Coordinates of C-alpha atoms and ligand atoms in Angstrom, one line a residue:
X1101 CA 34.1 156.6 91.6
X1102 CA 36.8 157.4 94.0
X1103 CA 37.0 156.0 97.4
X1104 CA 35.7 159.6 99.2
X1105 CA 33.1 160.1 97.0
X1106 CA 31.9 156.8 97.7
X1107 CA 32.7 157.3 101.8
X1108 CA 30.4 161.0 100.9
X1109 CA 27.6 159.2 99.7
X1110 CA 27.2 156.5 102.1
X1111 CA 27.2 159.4 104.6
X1112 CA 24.8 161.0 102.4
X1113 CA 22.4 158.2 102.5
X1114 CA 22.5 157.4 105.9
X1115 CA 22.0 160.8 107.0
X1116 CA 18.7 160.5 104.4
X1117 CA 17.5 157.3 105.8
X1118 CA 18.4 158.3 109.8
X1119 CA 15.7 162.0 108.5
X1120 CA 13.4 159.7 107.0
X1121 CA 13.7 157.0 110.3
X1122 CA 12.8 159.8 112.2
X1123 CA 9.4 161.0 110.5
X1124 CA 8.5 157.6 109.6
X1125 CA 8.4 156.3 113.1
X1126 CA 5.3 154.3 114.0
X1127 CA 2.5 156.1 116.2
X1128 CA 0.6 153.5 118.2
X1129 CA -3.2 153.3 119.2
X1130 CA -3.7 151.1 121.8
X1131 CA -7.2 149.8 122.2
X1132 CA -8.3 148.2 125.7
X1133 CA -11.5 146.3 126.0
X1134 CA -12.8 146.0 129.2
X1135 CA -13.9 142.5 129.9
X1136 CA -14.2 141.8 126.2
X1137 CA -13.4 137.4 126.2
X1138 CA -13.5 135.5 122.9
X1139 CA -17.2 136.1 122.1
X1140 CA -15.3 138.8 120.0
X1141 CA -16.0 137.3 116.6
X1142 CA -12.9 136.3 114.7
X1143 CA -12.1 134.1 117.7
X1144 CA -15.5 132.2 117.1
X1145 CA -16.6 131.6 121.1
X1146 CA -20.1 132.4 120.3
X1147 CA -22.2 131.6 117.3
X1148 CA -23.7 134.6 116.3
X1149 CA -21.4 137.6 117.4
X1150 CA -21.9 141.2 116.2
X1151 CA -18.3 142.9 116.6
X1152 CA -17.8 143.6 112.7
X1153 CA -15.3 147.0 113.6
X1154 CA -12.9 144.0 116.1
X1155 CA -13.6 141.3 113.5
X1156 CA -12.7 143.9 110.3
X1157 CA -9.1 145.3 112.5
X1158 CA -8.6 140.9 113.1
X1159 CA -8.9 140.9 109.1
X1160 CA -6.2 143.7 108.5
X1161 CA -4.0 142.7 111.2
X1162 CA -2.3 139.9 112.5
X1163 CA -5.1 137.7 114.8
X1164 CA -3.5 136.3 117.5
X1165 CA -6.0 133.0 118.1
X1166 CA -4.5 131.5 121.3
X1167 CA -3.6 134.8 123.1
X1168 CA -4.0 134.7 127.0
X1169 CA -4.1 137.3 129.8
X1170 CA -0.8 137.4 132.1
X1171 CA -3.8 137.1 135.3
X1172 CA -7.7 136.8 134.9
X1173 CA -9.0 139.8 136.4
X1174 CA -8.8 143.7 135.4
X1175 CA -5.7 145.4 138.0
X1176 CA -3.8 142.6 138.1
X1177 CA -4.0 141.6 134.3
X1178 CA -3.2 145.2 133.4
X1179 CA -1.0 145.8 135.6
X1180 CA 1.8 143.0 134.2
X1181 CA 0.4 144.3 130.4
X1182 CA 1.4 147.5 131.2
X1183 CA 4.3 147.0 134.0
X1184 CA 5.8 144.3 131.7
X1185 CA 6.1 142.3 135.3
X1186 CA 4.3 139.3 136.1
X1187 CA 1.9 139.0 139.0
X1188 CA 4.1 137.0 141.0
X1189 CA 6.9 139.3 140.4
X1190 CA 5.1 142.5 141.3
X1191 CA 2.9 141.0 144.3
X1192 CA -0.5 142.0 142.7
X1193 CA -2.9 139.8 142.5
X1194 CA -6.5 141.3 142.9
X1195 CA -8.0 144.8 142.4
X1196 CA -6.9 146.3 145.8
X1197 CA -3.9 147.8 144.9
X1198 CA -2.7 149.9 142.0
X1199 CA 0.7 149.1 140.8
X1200 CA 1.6 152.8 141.8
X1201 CA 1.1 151.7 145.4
X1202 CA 3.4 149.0 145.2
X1203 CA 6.1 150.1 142.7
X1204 CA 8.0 153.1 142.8
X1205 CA 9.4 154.2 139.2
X1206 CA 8.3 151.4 137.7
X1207 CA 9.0 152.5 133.8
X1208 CA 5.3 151.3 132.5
X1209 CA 4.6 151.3 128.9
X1210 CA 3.1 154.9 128.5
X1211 CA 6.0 156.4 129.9
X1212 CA 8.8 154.3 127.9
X1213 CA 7.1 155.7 125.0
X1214 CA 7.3 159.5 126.8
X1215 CA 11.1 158.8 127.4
X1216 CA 11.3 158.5 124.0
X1217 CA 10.1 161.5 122.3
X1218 CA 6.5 160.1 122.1
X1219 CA 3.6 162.2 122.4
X1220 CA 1.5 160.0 125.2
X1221 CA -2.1 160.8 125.6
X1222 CA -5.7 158.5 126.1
X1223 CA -9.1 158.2 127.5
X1224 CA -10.9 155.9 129.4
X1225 CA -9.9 152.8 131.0
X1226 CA -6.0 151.6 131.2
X1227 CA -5.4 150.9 134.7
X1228 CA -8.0 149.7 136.8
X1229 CA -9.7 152.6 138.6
X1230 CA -8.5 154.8 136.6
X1231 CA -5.4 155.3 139.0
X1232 CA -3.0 156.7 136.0
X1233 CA 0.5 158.0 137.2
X1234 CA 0.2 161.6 136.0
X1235 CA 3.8 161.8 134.8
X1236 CA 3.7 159.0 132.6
X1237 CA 1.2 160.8 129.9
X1238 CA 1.2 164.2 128.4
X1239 CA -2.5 164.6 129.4
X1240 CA -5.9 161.7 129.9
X1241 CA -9.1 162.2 129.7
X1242 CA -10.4 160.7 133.2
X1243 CA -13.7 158.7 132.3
X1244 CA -16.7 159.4 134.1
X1245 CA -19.8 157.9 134.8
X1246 CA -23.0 156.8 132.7
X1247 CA -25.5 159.4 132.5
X1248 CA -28.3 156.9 132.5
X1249 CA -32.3 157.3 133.5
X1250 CA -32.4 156.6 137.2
X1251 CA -35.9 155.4 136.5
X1252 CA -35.2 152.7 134.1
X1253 CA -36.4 149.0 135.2
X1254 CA -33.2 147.5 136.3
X1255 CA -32.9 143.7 136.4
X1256 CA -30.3 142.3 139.1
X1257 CA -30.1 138.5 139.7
X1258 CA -26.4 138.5 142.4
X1259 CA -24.1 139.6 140.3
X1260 CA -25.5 140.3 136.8
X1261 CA -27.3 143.5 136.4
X1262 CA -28.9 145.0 132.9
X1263 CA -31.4 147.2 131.2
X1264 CA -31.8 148.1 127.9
X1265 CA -32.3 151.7 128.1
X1266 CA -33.8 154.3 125.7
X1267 CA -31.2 156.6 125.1
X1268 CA -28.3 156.9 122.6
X1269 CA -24.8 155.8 122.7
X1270 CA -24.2 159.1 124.2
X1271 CA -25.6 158.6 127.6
X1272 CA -22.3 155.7 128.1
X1273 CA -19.1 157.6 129.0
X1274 CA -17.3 155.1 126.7
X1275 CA -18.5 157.6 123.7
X1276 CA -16.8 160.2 125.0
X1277 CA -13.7 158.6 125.6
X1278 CA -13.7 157.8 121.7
X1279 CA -14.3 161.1 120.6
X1280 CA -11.5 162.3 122.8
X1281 CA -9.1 160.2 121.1
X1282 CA -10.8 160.9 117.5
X1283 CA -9.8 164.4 118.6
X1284 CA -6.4 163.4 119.1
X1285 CA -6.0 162.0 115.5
X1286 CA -7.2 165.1 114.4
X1287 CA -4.8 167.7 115.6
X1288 CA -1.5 168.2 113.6
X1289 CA 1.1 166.3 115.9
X1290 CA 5.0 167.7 115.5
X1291 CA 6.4 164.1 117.3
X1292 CA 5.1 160.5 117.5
X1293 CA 2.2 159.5 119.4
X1294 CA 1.3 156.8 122.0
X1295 CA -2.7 157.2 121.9
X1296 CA -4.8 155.0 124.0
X1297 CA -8.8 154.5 124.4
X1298 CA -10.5 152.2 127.3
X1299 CA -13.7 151.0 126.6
X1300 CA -15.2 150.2 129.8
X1301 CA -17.8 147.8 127.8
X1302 CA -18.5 145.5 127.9
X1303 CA -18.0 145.1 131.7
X1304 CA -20.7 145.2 133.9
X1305 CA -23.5 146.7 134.4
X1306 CA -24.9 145.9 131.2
X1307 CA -27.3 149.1 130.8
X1308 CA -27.2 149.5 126.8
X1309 CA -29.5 151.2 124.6
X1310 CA -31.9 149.1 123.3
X1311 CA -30.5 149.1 119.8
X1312 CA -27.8 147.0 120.9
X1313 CA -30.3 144.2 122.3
X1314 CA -32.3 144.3 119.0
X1315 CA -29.2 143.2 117.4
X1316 CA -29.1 140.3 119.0
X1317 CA -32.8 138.5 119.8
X1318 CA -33.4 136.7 122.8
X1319 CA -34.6 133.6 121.0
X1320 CA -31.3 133.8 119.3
X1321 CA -29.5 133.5 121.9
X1322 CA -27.2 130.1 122.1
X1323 CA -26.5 129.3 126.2
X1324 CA -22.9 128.3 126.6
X1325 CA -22.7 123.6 127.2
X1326 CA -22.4 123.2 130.9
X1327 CA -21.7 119.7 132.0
X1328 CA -23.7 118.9 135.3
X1329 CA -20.7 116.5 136.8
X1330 CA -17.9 118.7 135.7
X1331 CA -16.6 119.1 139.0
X1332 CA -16.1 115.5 140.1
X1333 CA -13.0 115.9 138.4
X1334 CA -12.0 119.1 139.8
X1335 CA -9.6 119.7 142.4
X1336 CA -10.3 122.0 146.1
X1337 CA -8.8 124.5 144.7
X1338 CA -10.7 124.8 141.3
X1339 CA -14.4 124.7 142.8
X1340 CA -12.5 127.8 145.8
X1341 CA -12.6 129.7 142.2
X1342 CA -16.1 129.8 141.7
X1343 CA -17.3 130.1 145.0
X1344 CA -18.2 133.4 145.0
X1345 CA -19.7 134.1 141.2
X1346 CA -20.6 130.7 140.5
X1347 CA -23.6 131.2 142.9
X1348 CA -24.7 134.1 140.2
X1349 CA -25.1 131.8 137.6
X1350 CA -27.1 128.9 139.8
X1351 CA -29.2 131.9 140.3
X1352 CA -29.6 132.6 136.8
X1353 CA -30.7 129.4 135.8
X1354 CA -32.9 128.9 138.5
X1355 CA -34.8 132.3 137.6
X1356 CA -34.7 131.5 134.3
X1357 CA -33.3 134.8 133.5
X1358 CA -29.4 133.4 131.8
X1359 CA -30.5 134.0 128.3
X1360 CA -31.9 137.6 128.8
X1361 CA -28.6 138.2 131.1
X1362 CA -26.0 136.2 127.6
X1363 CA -28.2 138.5 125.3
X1364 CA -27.2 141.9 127.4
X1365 CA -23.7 140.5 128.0
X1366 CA -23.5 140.5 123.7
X1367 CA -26.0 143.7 123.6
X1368 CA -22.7 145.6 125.6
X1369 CA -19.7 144.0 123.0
X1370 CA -21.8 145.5 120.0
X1371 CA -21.8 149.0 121.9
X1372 CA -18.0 148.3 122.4
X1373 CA -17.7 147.0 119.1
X1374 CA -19.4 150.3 117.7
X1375 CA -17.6 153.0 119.7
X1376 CA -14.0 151.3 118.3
X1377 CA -15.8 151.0 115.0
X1378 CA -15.8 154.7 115.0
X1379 CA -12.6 155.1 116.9
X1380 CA -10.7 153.0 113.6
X1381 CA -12.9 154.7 110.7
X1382 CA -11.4 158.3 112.3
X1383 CA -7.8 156.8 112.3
X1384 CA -8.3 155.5 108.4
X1385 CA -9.4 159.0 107.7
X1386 CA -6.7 160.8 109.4
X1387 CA -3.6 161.7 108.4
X1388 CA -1.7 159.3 110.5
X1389 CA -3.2 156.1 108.9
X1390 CA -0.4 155.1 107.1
X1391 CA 2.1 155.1 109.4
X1392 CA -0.2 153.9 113.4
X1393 CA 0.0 150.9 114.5
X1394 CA -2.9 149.6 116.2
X1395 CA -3.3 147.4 119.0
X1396 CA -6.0 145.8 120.4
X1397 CA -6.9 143.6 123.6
X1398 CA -9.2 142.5 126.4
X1399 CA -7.7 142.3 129.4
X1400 CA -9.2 139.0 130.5
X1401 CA -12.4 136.4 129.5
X1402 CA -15.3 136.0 131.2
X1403 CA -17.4 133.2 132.1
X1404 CA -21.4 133.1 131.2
X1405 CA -21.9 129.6 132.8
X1406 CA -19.6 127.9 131.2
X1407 CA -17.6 125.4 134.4
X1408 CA -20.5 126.8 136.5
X1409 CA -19.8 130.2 136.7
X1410 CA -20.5 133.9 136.0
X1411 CA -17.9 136.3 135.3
X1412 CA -14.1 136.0 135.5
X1413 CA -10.7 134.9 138.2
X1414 CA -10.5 131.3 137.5
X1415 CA -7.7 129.6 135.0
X1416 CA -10.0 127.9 132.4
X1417 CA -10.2 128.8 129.1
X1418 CA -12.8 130.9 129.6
X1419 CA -11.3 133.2 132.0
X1420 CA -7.6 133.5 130.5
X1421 CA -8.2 133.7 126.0
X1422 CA -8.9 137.3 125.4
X1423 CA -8.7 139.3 121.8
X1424 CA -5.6 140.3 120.9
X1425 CA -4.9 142.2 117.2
X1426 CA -1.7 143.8 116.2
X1427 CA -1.6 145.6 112.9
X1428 CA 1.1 147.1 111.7
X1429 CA 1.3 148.9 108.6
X1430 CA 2.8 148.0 105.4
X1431 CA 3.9 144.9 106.9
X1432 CA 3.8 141.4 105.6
X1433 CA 2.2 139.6 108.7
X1434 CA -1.2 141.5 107.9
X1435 CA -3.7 139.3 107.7
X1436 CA -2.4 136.3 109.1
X1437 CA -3.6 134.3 112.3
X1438 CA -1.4 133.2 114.5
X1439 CA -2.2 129.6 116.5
X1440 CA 0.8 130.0 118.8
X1441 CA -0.2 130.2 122.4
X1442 CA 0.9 133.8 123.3
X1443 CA 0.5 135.7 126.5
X1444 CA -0.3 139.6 127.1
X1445 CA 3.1 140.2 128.4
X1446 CA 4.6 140.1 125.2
X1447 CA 2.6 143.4 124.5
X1448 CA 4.9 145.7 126.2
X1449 CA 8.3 144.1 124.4
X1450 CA 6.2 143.9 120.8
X1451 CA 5.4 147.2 120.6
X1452 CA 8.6 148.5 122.2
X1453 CA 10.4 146.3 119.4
X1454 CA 8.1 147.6 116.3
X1455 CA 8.7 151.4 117.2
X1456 CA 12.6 151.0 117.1
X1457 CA 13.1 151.0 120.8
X1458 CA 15.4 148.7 123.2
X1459 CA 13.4 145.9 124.9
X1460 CA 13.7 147.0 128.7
X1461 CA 15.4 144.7 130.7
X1462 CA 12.7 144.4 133.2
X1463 CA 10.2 142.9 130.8
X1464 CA 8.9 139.5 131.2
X1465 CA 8.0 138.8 127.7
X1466 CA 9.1 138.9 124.3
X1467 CA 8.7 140.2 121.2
X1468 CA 6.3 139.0 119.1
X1469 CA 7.9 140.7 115.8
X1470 CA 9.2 137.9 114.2
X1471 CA 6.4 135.5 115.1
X1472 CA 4.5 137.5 113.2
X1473 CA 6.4 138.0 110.4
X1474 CA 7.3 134.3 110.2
X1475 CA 4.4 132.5 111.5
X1476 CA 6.2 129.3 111.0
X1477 CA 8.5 130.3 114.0
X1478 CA 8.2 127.6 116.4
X1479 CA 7.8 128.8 120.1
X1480 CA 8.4 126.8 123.1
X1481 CA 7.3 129.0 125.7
X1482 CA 3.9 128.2 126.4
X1483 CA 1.4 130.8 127.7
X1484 CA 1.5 131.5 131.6
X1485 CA -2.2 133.0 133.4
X1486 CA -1.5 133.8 137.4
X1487 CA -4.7 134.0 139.6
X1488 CA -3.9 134.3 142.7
X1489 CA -0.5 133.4 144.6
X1490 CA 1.3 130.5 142.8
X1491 CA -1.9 129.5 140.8
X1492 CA -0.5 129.2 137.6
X1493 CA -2.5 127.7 134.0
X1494 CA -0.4 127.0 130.9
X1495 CA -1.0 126.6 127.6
X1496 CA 0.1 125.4 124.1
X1497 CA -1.1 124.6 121.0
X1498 CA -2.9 121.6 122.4
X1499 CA -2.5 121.4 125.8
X1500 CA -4.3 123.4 129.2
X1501 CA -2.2 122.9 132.3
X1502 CA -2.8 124.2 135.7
X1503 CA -1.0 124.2 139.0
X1504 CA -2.3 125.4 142.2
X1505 CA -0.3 126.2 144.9
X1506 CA -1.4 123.5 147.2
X1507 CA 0.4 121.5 144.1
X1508 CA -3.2 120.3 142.8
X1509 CA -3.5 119.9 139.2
X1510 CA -5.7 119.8 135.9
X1511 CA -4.6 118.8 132.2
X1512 CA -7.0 119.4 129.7
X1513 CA -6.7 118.4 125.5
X1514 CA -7.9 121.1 123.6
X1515 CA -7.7 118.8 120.6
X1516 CA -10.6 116.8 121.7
X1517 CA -11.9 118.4 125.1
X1518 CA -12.4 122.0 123.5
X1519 CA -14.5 122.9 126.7
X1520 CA -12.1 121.4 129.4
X1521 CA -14.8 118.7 130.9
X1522 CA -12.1 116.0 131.2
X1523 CA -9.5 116.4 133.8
X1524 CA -6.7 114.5 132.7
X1525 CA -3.8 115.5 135.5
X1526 CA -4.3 111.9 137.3
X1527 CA -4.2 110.0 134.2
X1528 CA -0.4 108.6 134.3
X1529 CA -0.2 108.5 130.3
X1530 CA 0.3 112.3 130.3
X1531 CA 2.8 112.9 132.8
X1532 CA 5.6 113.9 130.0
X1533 CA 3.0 116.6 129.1
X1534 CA 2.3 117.8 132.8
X1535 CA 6.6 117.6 133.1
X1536 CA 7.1 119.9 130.0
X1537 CA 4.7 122.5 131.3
X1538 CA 6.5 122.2 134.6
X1539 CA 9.5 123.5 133.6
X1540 CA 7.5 126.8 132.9
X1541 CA 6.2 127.6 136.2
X1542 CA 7.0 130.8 137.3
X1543 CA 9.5 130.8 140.2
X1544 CA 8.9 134.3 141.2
X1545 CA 5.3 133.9 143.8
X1546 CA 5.8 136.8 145.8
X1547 CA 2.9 137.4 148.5
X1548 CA 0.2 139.3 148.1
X1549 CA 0.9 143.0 148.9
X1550 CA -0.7 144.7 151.6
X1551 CA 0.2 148.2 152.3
X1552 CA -1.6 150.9 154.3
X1553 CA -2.8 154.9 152.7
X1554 CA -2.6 153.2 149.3
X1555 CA -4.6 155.4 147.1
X1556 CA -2.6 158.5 148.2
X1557 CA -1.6 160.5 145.4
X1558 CA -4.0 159.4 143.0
X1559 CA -5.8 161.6 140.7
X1560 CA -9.8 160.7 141.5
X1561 CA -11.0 163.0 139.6
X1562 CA -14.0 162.3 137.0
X1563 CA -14.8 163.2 133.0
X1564 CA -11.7 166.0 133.5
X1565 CA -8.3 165.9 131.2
X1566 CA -5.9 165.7 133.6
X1567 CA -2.1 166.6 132.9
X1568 CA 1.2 167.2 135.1
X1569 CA 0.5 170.8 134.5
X1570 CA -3.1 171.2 135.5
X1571 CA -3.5 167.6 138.0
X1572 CA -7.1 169.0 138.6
X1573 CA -8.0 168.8 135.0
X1574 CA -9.9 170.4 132.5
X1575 CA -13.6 169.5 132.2
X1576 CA -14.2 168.2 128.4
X1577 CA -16.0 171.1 127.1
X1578 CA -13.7 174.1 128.4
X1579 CA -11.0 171.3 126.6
X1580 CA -12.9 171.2 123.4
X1581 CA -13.1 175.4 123.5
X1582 CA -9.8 176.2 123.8
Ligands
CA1166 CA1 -11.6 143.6 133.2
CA1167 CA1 -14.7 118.0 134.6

């Protein structure tokens, strides 16, 4: 064959393969759980979990085991996911203040993938209160509020509230976010898309149809180990954290109520578990199955009286490990679990990496690619959780660090303190440990952020799909018609 022909061909093939690139470019469906912490049953928290749709994606997928949110409460923690920016980079460090507020042109992750020829539509809950900027998505279905009985028998004990209500799945707006996307992976799409649902489930309140409950019997229920004197070892800073919410579960137990409030806090992953259950049957039956890459997180634990408290913001275990399942078809890390400590910011970089496109500079995190596909892949970096200004916890394979910013500290060996009951930070034996994680701490602690008029501009509308054409959105029936 003569040199030309040869140069012809090659030209030839790449042309092919560049075609073929093209159409064979990963969609993504991003899946974020509201509140979701490792009760979500392939990372075994609880005993007796019922999330078999989670669990069945964690079986296809690659299972991250030791993945931890970049802060332990919903803006802030979704804000770095979806910035790629730490909270002590950006400034935000509670629910006050939408990252729109505070950043102009920030390139978040919906509209990296818009730059790029995706296709960028969702439903439900991404940011926190549902502040979306509208140019960053092609449209979004604005979630709205539960159309529950106002005469159902509430139960309220500070700040855990629940019913078990007798109505369908349809009366929780989280349904109709689902069949939204389902929609979306039914229509004949021309580019690549970036699809995301929010489940707002299973955050509070906890009113789930009763079905839900059944599944999980009150004298099932297993009540987290809480150690009496587990703060004697705790510094000022740790017992500020449960100040507030820790008070909700002295309450429980005083009124005898914590096992009805664990079995509705479970009663609300199932109904989660079973909207994404039908979300990830529709994507297996579409034609896009092949060829989507799914992604799923929570963007922070919770506590349900384990170190004393109810709910979430502290930097224990509890708080910080949150699901996290990548799979990515047709490729060899399927099915593996990973036992690297990992944080959420490496979501932005690793899906940015699987669909072919640059890492942007500004991300904090990296790519988790080639973990995956070589789980042997040693990683020094250990995971990083922010609450708070200069509150920092680490962790590795074995170890929990945490620094406060007063420069208090707790060590914890997850090797034989699973439940972090023995502070070992004073102990002089470890100070090697406490010096490797030192080296990590984040040197970027901006302030807090405060800013006046900061929700101006915000789209606060409800149940409508919103787009940059038509910013007063489309009510989800006239969408459905046309
Ligand atoms: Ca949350
Ligand atoms: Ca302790």
């Amino acid at each position: 064959m003569n040199k030309l022909l040869l140069i012809f061909l090659g030209v030839l093939t790449g042309l092919g393969s560049l075609a073929q690139g093209h159409q064979q470019k990963y969609n993504v469906l991003m899946i974020s759980v509201d509140d979701m912490n490792d009760w979500a049953g392939f990372l075994k928290g609880y005993p007796y979990p019922k999330t078999p749709a989670i669990d069945k994606l964690a079986g296809e997928g690659v299972r991250f085991n030791n993945a931890h949110c970049a802060a332990p409460l919903c803006n802030p923690s979704r804000s770095a996911v979806l910035t790629g920016m730490r909270p002590g980079t950006t400034g935000l460090y509670n629910n006050t203040y939408n990252f729109n507020d505070v950043l102009s042109d920030v390139l978040t992750l919906p509209r990296y993938f818009k730059n790029n020829g995706y296709y960028v539509a969702g439903a439900g809950k991404l940011f926190h209160a549902d502040y979306i900027s509208i140019n960053d998505w092609d449209e979004y279905l604005l979630r709205n509020r539960d159309n529950i009985d106002s005469n159902i028998q509430k139960n309220r004990v500070g700040k855990a509230v629940w019913a078990a209500i007798d109505q369908g799945d349809e009366a929780l707006d989280d349904t109709k976010m689902v069949d939204y996307v389902i929609h979306q992976l039914k229509q004949e799409h021309n580019k690549p898309f970036f699809l995301h649902c929010g489940t707002y489930k299973p955050h509070l309140p906890w009113y789930i149809p009763k079905k839900y409950f059944d599944m999980h019997p009150l004298d099932s229920i297993v009540l987290p180990d809480v150690n009496e004197n587990d703060f004697d070892d705790i510094p000022q800073m740790g017992k500020e954290m449960i100040k507030h919410s820790g008070k909700t579960w002295a309450r429980l137990k005083e009124s005898g109520k914590w096992k009805e409030a664990v079995q509705a806090y479970l009663a609300a992953q199932s109904y989660a578990d079973a909207q994404i259950g039908r979300l990830l049957k529709a994507l297996e039956n579409s034609n896009y199955a092949g060829n989507t890459i799914v992604l799923l997180w929570g963007d922070h634990g919770w506590h349900l009286g384990e170190k004393h408290h109810w709910t979430k913001n502290t930097l224990w275990e509890e708080a910080t490990r949150a699901p996290l399942v990548i799979k990515v078809p047709g490729n060899n890390s399927n099915g593996r679990v990973i036992d690297e400590a990992v944080d959420f910011m490496n979501i932005y970089p690793t899906l940015a990496d699987f669909c072919g496109l640059e890492i942007p500079e500004h991300c904090e995190g990296f790519s988790m690619k080639e973990l995956m596909e070589n789980p042997d892949m040693p990683i020094k970096q250990p995971a990083i959780t922010t609450c708070g200004q200069n509150n920092h916890a680490m962790r590795d394979e074995k170890w929990r660090y945490i620094h406060y910013n007063d420069g208090a500290e707790e060590l914890y060996d997850h090797e034989k303190d699973p439940i972090e009951w023995t502070n070992l930070a004073n102990d002089s034996r470890y100070s090697n440990v406490k010096s490797f994680f030192k080296q990590y701490l984040p040197t970027r602690n901006k302030e807090q952020v405060e800013i006046e008029n900061y929700h101006d501009g915000y789209i606060r509308k409800r149940g409508v799909v919103v787009s940059a054409d038509n910013p007063e959105g489309i009510p989800l029936d006239e969408y459905y018609k046309n």
